[in-house]
GROMACS .gro file of C-alpha atoms in nm:
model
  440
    1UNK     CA    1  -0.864   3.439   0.104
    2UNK     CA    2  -0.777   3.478   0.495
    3UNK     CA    3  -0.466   3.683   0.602
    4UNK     CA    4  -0.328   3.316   0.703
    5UNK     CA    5  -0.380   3.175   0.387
    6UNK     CA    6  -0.745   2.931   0.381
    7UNK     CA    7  -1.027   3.077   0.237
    8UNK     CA    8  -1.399   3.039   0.418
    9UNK     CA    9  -1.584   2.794   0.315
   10UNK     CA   10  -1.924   2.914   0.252
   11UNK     CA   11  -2.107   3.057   0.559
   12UNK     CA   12  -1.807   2.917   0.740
   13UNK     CA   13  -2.080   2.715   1.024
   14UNK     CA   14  -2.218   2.439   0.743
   15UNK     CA   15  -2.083   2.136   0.505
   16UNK     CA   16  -2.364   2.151   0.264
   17UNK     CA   17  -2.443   1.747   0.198
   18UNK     CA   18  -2.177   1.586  -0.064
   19UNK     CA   19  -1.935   1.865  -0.001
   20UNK     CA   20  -1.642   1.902   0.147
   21UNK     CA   21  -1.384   2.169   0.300
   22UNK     CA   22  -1.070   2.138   0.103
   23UNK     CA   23  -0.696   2.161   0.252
   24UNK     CA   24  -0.704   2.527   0.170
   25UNK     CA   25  -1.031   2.618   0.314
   26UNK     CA   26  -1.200   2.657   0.653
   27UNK     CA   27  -1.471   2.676   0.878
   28UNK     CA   28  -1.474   2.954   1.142
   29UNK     CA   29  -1.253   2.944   1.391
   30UNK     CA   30  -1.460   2.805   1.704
   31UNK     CA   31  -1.586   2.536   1.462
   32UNK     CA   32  -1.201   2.481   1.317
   33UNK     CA   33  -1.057   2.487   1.677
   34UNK     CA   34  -1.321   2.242   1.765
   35UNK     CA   35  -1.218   1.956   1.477
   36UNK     CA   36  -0.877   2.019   1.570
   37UNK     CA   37  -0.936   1.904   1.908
   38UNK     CA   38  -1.130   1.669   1.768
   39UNK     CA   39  -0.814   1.557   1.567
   40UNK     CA   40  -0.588   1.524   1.915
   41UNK     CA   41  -0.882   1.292   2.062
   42UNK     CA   42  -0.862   1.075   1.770
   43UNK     CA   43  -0.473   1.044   1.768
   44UNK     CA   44  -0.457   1.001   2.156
   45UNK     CA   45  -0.524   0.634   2.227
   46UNK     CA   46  -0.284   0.492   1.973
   47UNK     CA   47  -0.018   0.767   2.007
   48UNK     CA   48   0.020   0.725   2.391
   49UNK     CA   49  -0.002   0.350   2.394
   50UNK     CA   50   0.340   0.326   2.187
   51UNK     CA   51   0.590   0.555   2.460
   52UNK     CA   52   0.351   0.335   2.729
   53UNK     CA   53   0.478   0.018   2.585
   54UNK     CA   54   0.847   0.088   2.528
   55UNK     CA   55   0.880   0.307   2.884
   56UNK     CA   56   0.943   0.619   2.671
   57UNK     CA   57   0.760   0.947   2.819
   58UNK     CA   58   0.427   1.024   2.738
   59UNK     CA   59   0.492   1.418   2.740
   60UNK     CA   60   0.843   1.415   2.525
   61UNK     CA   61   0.646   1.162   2.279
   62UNK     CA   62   0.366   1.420   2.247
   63UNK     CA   63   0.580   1.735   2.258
   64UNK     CA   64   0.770   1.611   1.936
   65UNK     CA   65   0.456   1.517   1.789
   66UNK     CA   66   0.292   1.847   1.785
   67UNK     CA   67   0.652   1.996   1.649
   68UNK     CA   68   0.625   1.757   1.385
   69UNK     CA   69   0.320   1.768   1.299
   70UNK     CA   70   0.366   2.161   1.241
   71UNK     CA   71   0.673   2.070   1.046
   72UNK     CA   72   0.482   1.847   0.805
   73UNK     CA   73   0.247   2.069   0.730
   74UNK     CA   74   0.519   2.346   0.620
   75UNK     CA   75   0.679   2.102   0.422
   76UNK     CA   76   0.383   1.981   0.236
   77UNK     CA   77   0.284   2.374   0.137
   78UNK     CA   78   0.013   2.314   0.365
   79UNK     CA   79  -0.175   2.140   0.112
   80UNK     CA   80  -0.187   1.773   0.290
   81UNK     CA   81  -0.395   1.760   0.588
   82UNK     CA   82  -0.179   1.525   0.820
   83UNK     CA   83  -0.140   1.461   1.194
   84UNK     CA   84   0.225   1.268   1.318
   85UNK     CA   85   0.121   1.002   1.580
   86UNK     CA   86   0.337   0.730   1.733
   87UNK     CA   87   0.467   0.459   1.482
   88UNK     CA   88   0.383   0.103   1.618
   89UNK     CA   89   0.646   0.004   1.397
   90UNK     CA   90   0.919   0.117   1.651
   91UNK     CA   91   0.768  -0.059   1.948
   92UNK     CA   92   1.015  -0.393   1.835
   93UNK     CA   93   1.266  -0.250   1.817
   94UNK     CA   94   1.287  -0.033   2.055
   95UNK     CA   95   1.186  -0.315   2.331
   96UNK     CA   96   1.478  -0.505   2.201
   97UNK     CA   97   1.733  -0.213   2.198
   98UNK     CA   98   1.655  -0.062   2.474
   99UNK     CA   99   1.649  -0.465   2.673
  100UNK     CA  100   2.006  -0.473   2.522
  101UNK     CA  101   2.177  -0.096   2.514
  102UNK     CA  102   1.947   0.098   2.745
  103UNK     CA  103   1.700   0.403   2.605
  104UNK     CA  104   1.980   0.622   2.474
  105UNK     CA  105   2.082   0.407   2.205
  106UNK     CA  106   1.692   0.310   2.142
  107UNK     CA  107   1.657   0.718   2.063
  108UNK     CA  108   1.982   0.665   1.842
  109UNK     CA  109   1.797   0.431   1.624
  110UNK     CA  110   1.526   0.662   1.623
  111UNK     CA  111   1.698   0.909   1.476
  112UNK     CA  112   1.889   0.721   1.245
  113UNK     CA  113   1.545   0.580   1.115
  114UNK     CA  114   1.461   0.952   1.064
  115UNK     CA  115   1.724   1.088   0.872
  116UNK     CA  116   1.701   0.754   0.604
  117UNK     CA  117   1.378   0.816   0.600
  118UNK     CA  118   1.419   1.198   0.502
  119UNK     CA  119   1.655   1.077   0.244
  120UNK     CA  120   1.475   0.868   0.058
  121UNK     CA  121   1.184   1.139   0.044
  122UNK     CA  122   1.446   1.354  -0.115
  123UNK     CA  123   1.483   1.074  -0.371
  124UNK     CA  124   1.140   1.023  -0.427
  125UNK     CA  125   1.062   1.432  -0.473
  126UNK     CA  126   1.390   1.431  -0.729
  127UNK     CA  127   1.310   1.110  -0.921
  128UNK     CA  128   0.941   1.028  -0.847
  129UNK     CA  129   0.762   0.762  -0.655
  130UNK     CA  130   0.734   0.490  -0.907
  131UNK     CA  131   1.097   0.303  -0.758
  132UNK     CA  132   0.904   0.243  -0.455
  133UNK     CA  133   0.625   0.042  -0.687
  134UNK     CA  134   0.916  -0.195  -0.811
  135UNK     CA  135   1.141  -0.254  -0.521
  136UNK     CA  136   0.811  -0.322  -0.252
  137UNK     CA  137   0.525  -0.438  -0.465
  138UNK     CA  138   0.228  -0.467  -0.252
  139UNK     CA  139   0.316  -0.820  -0.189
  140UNK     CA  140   0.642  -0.776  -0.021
  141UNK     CA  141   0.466  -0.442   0.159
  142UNK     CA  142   0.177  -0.663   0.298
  143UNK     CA  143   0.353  -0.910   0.406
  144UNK     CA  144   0.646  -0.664   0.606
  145UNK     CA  145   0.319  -0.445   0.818
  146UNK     CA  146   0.196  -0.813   0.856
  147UNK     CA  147   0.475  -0.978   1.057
  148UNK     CA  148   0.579  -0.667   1.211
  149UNK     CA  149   0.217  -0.666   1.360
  150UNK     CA  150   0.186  -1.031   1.469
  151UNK     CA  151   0.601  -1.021   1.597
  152UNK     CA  152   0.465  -0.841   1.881
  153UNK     CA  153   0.148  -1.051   1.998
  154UNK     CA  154   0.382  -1.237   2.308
  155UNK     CA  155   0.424  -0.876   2.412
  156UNK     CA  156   0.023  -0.833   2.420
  157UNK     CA  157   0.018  -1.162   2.594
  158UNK     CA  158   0.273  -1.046   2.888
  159UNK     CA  159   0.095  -0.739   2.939
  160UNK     CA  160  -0.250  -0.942   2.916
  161UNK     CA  161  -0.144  -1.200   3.193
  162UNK     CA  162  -0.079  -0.925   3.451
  163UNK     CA  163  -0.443  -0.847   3.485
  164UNK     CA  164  -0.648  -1.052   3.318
  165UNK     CA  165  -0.988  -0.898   3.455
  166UNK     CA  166  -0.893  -0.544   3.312
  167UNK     CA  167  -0.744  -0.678   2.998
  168UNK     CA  168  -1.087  -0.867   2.900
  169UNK     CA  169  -1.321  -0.581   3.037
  170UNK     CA  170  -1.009  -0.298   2.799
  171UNK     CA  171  -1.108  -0.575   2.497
  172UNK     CA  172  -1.429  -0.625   2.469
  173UNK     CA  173  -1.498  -0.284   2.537
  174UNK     CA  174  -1.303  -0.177   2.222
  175UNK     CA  175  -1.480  -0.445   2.008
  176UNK     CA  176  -1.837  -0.338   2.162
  177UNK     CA  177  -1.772   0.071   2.112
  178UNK     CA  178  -1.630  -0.034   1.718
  179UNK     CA  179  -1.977  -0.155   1.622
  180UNK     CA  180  -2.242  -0.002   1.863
  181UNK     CA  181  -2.185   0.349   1.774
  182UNK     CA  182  -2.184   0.572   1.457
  183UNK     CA  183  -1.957   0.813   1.388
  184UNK     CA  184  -1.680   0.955   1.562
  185UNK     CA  185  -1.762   0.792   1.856
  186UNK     CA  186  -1.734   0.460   1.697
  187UNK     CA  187  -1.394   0.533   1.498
  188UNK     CA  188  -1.254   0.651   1.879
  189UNK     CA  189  -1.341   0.260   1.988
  190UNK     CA  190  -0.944   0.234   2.128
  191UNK     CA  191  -0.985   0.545   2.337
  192UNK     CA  192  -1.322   0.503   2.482
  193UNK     CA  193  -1.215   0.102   2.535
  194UNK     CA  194  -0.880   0.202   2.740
  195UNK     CA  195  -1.059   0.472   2.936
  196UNK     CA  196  -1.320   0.180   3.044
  197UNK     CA  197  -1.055  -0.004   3.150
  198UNK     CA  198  -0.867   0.235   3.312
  199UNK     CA  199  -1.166   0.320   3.515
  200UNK     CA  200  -1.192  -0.061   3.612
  201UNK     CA  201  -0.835  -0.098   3.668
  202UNK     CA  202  -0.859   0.192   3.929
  203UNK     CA  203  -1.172   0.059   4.101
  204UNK     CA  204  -0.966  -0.274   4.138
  205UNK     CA  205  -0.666  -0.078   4.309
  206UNK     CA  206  -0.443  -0.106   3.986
  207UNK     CA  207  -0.359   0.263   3.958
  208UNK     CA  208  -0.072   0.415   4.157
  209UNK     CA  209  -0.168   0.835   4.171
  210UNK     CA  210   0.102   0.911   4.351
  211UNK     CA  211   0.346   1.045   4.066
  212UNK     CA  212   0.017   1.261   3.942
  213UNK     CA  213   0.021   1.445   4.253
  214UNK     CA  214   0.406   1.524   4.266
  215UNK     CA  215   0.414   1.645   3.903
  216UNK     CA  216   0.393   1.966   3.860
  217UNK     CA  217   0.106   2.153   3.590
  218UNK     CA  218   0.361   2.323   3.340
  219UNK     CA  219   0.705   2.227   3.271
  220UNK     CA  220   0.929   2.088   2.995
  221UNK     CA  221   0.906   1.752   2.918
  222UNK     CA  222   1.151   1.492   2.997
  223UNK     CA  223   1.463   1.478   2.700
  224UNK     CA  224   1.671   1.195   2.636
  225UNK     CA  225   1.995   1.244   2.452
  226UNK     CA  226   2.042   0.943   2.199
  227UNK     CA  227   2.358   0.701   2.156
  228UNK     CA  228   2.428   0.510   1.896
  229UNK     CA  229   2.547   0.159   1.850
  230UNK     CA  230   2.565  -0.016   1.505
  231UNK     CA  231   2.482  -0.353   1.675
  232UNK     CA  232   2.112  -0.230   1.725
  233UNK     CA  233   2.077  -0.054   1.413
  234UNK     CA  234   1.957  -0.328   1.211
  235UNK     CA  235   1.621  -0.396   1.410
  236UNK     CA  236   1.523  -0.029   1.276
  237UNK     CA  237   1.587  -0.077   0.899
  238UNK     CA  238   1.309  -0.242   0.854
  239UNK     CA  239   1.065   0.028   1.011
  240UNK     CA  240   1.183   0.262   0.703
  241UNK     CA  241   1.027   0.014   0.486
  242UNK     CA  242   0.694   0.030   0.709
  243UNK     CA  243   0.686   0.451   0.707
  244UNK     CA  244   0.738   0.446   0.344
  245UNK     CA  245   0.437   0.270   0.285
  246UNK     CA  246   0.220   0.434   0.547
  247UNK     CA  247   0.279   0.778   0.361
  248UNK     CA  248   0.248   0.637   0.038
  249UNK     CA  249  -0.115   0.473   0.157
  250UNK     CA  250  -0.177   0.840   0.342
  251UNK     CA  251  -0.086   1.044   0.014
  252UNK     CA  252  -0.311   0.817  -0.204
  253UNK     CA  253  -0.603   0.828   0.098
  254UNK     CA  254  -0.646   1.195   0.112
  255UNK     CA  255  -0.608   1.251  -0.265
  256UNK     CA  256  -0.880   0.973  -0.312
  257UNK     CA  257  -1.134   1.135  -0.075
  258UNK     CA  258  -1.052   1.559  -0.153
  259UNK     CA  259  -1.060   1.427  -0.560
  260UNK     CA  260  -0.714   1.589  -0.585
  261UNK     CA  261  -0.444   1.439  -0.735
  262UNK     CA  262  -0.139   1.481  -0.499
  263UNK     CA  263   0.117   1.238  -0.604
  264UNK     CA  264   0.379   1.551  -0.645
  265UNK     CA  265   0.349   1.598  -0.244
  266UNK     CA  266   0.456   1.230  -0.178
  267UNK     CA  267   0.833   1.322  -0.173
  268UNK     CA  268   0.757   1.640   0.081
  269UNK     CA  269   0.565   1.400   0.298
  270UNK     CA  270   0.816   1.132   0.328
  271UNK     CA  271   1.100   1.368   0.341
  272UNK     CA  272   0.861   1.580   0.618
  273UNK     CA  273   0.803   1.254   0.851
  274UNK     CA  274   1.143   1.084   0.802
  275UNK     CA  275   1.271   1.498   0.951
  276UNK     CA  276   0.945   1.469   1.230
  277UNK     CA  277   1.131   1.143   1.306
  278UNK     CA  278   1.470   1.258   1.315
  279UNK     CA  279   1.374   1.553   1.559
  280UNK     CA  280   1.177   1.262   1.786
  281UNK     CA  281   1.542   1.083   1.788
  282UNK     CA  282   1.685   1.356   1.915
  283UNK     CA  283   1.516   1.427   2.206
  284UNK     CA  284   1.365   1.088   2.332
  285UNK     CA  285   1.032   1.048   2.154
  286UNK     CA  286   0.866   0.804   1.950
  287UNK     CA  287   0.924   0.750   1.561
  288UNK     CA  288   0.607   0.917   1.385
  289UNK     CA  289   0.402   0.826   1.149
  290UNK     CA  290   0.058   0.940   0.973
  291UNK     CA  291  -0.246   0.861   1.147
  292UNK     CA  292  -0.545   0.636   1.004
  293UNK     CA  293  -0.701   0.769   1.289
  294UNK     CA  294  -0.719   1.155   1.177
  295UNK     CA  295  -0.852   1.033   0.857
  296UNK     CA  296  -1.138   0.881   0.993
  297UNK     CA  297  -1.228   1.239   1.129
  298UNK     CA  298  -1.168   1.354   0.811
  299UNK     CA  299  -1.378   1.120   0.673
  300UNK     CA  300  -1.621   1.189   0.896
  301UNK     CA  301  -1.664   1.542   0.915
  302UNK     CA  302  -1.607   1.593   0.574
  303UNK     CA  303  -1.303   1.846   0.682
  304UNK     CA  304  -1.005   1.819   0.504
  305UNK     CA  305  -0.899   2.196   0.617
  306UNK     CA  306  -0.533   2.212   0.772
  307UNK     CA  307  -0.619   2.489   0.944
  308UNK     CA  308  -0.790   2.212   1.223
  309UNK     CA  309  -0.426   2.014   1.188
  310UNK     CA  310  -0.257   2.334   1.290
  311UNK     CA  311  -0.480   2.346   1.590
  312UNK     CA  312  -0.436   2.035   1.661
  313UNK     CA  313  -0.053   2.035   1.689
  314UNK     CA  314  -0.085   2.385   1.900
  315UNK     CA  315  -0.306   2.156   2.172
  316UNK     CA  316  -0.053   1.885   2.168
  317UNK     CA  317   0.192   2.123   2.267
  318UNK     CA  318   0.036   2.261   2.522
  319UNK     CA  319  -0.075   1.923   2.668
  320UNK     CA  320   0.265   1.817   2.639
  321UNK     CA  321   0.387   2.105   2.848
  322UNK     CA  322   0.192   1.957   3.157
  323UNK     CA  323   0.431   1.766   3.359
  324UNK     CA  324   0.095   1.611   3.568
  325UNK     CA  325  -0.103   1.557   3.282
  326UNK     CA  326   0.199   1.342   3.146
  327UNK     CA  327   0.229   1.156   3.436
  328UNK     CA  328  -0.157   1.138   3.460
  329UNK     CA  329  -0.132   0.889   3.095
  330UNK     CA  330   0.194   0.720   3.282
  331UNK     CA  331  -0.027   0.571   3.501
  332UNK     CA  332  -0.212   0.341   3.267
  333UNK     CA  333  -0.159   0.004   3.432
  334UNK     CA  334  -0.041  -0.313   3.214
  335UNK     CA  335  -0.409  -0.470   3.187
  336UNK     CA  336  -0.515  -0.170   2.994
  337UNK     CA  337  -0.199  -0.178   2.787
  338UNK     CA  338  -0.269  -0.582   2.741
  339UNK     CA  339  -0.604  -0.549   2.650
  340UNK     CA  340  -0.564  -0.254   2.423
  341UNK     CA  341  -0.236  -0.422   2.206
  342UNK     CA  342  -0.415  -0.714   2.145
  343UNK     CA  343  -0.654  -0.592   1.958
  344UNK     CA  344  -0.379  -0.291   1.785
  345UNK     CA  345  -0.099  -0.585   1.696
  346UNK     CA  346  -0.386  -0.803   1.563
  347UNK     CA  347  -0.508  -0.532   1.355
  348UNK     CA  348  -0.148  -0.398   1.245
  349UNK     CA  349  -0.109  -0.799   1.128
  350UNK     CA  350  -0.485  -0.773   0.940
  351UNK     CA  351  -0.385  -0.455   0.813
  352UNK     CA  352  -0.104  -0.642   0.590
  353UNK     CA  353  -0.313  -0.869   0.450
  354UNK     CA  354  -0.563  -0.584   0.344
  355UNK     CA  355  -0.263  -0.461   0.170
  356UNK     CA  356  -0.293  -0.790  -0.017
  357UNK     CA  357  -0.637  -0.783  -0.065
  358UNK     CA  358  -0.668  -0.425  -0.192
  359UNK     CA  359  -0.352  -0.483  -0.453
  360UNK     CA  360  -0.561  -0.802  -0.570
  361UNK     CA  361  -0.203  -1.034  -0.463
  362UNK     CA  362  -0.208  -1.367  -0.692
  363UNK     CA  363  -0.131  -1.613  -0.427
  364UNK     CA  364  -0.189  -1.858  -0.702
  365UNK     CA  365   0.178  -1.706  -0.839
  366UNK     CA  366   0.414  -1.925  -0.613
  367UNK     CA  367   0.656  -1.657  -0.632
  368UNK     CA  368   0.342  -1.430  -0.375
  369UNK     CA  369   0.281  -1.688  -0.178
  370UNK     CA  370   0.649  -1.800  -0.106
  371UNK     CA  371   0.723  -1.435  -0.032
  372UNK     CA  372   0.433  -1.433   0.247
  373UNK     CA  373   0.522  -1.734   0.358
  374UNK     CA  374   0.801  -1.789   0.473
  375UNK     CA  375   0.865  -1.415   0.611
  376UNK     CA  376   0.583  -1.432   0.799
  377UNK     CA  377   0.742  -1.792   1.019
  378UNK     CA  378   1.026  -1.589   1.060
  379UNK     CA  379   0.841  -1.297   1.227
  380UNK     CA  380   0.607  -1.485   1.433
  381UNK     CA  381   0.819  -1.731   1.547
  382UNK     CA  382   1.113  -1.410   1.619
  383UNK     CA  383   1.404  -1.599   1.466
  384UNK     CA  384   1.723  -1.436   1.589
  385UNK     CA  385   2.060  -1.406   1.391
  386UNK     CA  386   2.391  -1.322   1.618
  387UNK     CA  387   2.712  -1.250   1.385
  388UNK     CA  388   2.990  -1.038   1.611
  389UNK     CA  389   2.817  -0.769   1.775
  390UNK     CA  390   2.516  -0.707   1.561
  391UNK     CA  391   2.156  -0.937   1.635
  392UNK     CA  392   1.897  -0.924   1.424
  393UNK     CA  393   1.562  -1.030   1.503
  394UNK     CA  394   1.260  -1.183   1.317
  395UNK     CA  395   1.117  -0.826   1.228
  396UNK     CA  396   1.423  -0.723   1.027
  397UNK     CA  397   1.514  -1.116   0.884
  398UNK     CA  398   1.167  -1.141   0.758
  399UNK     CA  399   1.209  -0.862   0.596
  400UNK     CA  400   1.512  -0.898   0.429
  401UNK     CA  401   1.374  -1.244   0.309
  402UNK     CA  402   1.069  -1.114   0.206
  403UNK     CA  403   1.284  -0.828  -0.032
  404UNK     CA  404   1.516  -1.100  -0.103
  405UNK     CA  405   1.278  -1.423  -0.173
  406UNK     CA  406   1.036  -1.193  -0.394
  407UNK     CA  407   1.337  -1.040  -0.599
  408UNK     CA  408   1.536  -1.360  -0.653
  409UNK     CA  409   1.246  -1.557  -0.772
  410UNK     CA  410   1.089  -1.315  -0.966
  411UNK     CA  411   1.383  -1.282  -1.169
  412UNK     CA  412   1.483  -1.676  -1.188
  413UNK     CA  413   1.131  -1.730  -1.270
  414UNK     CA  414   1.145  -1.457  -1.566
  415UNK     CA  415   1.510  -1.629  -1.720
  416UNK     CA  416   1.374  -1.987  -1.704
  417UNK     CA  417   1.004  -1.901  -1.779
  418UNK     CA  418   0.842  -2.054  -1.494
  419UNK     CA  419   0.627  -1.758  -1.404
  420UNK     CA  420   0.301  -1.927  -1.496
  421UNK     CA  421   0.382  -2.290  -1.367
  422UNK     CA  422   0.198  -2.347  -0.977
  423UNK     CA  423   0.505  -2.483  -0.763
  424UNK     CA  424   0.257  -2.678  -0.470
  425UNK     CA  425  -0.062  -2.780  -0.459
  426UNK     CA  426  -0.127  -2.438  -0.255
  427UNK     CA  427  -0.035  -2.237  -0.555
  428UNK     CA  428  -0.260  -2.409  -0.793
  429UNK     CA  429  -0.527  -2.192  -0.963
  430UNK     CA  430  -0.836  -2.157  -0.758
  431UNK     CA  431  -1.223  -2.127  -0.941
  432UNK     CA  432  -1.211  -1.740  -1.092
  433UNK     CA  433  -0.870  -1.838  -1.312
  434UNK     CA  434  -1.045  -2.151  -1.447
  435UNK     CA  435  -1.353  -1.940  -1.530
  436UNK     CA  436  -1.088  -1.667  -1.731
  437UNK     CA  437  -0.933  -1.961  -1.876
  438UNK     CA  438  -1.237  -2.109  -2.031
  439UNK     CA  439  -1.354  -1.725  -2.140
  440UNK     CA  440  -1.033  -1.730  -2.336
   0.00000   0.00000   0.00000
């Protein structure tokens, strides 16, 4: 066992094939400081894009990511490998709050988001997980990351029309890097797609390098104290909901690929990101989340060692301390940004229905298919709800409908014992439940 507390694994330079390095094991250093690099490359792309989209800073978004990031990993007993990126879930909302309120009271939400989120990881450590099972069954789940995702395509679409040229060439290059290389290369497909368009974009005259040479090399970042305003608060609620299930999914990921069962570390890693949050909402950066991203490294180089995550939130701080290297990412123009989101809000939407898919959802149950449904109009379509001060928007109605519709019908459908009975011609049985039928 090292003084620090991970053991070498074997010779410390090799993976022999079909093994692995587990959370409390490591390479040697150079080769550990390496993947954790490695982690920050993976995490970059998506975790910039999110404080490029709402006008938060780049710098103050990574700074808090690196602290918690650290902070997760002491909370977790530094048994669940883990890097805190930028939620896409908060981009909504924290367009239309800071449109309406200004930043300050964007960052309030933030941190209000946070400190739910904490609590109901405090729940979850006391009482167990299996609450979250009943009250957002995959259906409801799939269909919340769905709408949330495709709520946010006129954005991609405003950022797309600004420069169409760099938005196509951003695009395709993402879709062309996803399936032409192996590896890490080919999981890094938003990176190396946003850096081809950046490059175009700056050959066209689209990049403005003016703040990059102002900025100084090491400084603090920029913080932004948050407000609050209970008339904005609702467009964040539903972002709980989101975080929930992306720690959940992270939780069941990692345990599925290190063959550890770590359903007892659930709790810590909810309660650890909703407190990551909280401390992003307090000084102006973006809501965190866990990254698919870093698990594709994972997955890749066989590495589950935290040991890399610790270096990896050590060079995030220290990036984040660079005034000009903050101001460098500032200067990604809106064709990159429109190029890049179409293809991440698409995929956020997708991502729902693999929720679905995974879960096996019966959309032949009308009670599944109404719950999609008609949440999912509501989202895409943004329908808006003014009573007094407070708005809410199609992200947080289509949630509450999609809680609501699945939870009233499910339990009308249980009193009157209608559970089994298609309600449209949508909902009737498709080929496989004929096939069980007849096996009966």
């Amino acid at each position: 066992m090292s003084a620090i507390g991970w053991r070498v694994h074997g010779n410390g330079r090799t993976v022999a094939p079909g093994d692995a390095v587990a959370p409390d094991e490591r390479l040697s250093w150079p080769r550990t400081v390496g993947i954790g690099m490695q982690h920050v490359v993976a995490m970059f792309g998506a975790t910039f894009l999110v404080p490029l989209i709402t006008g938060f800073s780049p710098a103050t978004t990574l700074f808090f990511s690196a602290i918690g990031t650290a902070g997760f990993l002491l909370i977790t007993r530094n048994r669940l490998p883990s890097y805190l990126g930028s939620s896409f879930a908060f981009i909504a909302p924290i367009g239309a709050a800071t449109a309406s309120q200004g930043q300050s009271v964007a960052v309030g939400g933030i941190l209000v988001t946070g400190l739910v989120l904490a609590g109901v990881g405090l729940v979850v450590h006391l009482a167990g997980a299996r609450w979250i099972d009943v009250v957002m069954p995959p259906v409801v789940t799939g269909t919340i990351v769905a709408l949330i995702g495709f709520n946010l395509a006129p954005a991609a679409w405003g950022n797309f029309q600004q420069a169409p040229v760099t938005a196509v060439v951003t695009l395709a290059s993402i879709i062309l890097v996803t399936v032409l290389f192996r590896g890490i290369l080919g999981r890094l497909s938003i990176l190396v797609g946003v850096v081809v368009g950046y490059v175009v974009a700056t050959i066209q005259g689209e990049v403005d390098f003016e703040p990059v040479r102002d900025a100084a090399w090491l400084g603090l970042p920029e913080f932004v104290t948050p407000t609050f305003d209970v008339a904005v608060l609702g467009l964040f609620v539903p972002v709980v909901l989101v975080l929930i299930a992306e720690n959940v999914g992270h939780v069941k990921s990692v345990a599925a690929m290190t063959g550890k069962n770590l359903d007892d570390l659930t709790g810590r890693a909810l309660f650890a990101d909703g407190l990551a949050t909280t401390f992003a909402g307090v000084g102006g950066g973006s809501g965190t989340t866990t990254y698919a991203e870093n698990i594709g490294v994972m997955a890749a180089t066989r590495v589950y060692s935290t040991a890399a995550y610790w270096v990896a939130a050590a060079t995030a701080l220290v990036l984040s301390l660079s005034p000009k290297f903050g101001a460098l990412v500032a200067t990604i123009p809106a064709g990159v940004l429109g190029g890049a989101t179409t293809m991440l809000y698409g995929m956020i939407g997708v991502l729902g229905a693999r929720i679905w898919v995974q879960n096996k959802v019966d959309f032949s149950d009308p009670v599944n298919l109404t719950t999609a449904a008609v949440p999912l109009v509501i989202g895409i379509a943004n329908f808006t709800w003014v009573t007094g001060d407070l708005t809410f928007e199609g992200i947080a109605l289509g949630t509450a409908a999609a809680l609501v519709i699945y939870h009233l019908m499910r339990t009308i459908a249980r009193w009157r014992g209608t559970s089994e009975e298609p309600a449209s011609p949508a909902s009737a049985p498709g080929g496989d439940e004929h096939a069980v039928h007849d096996a009966r």
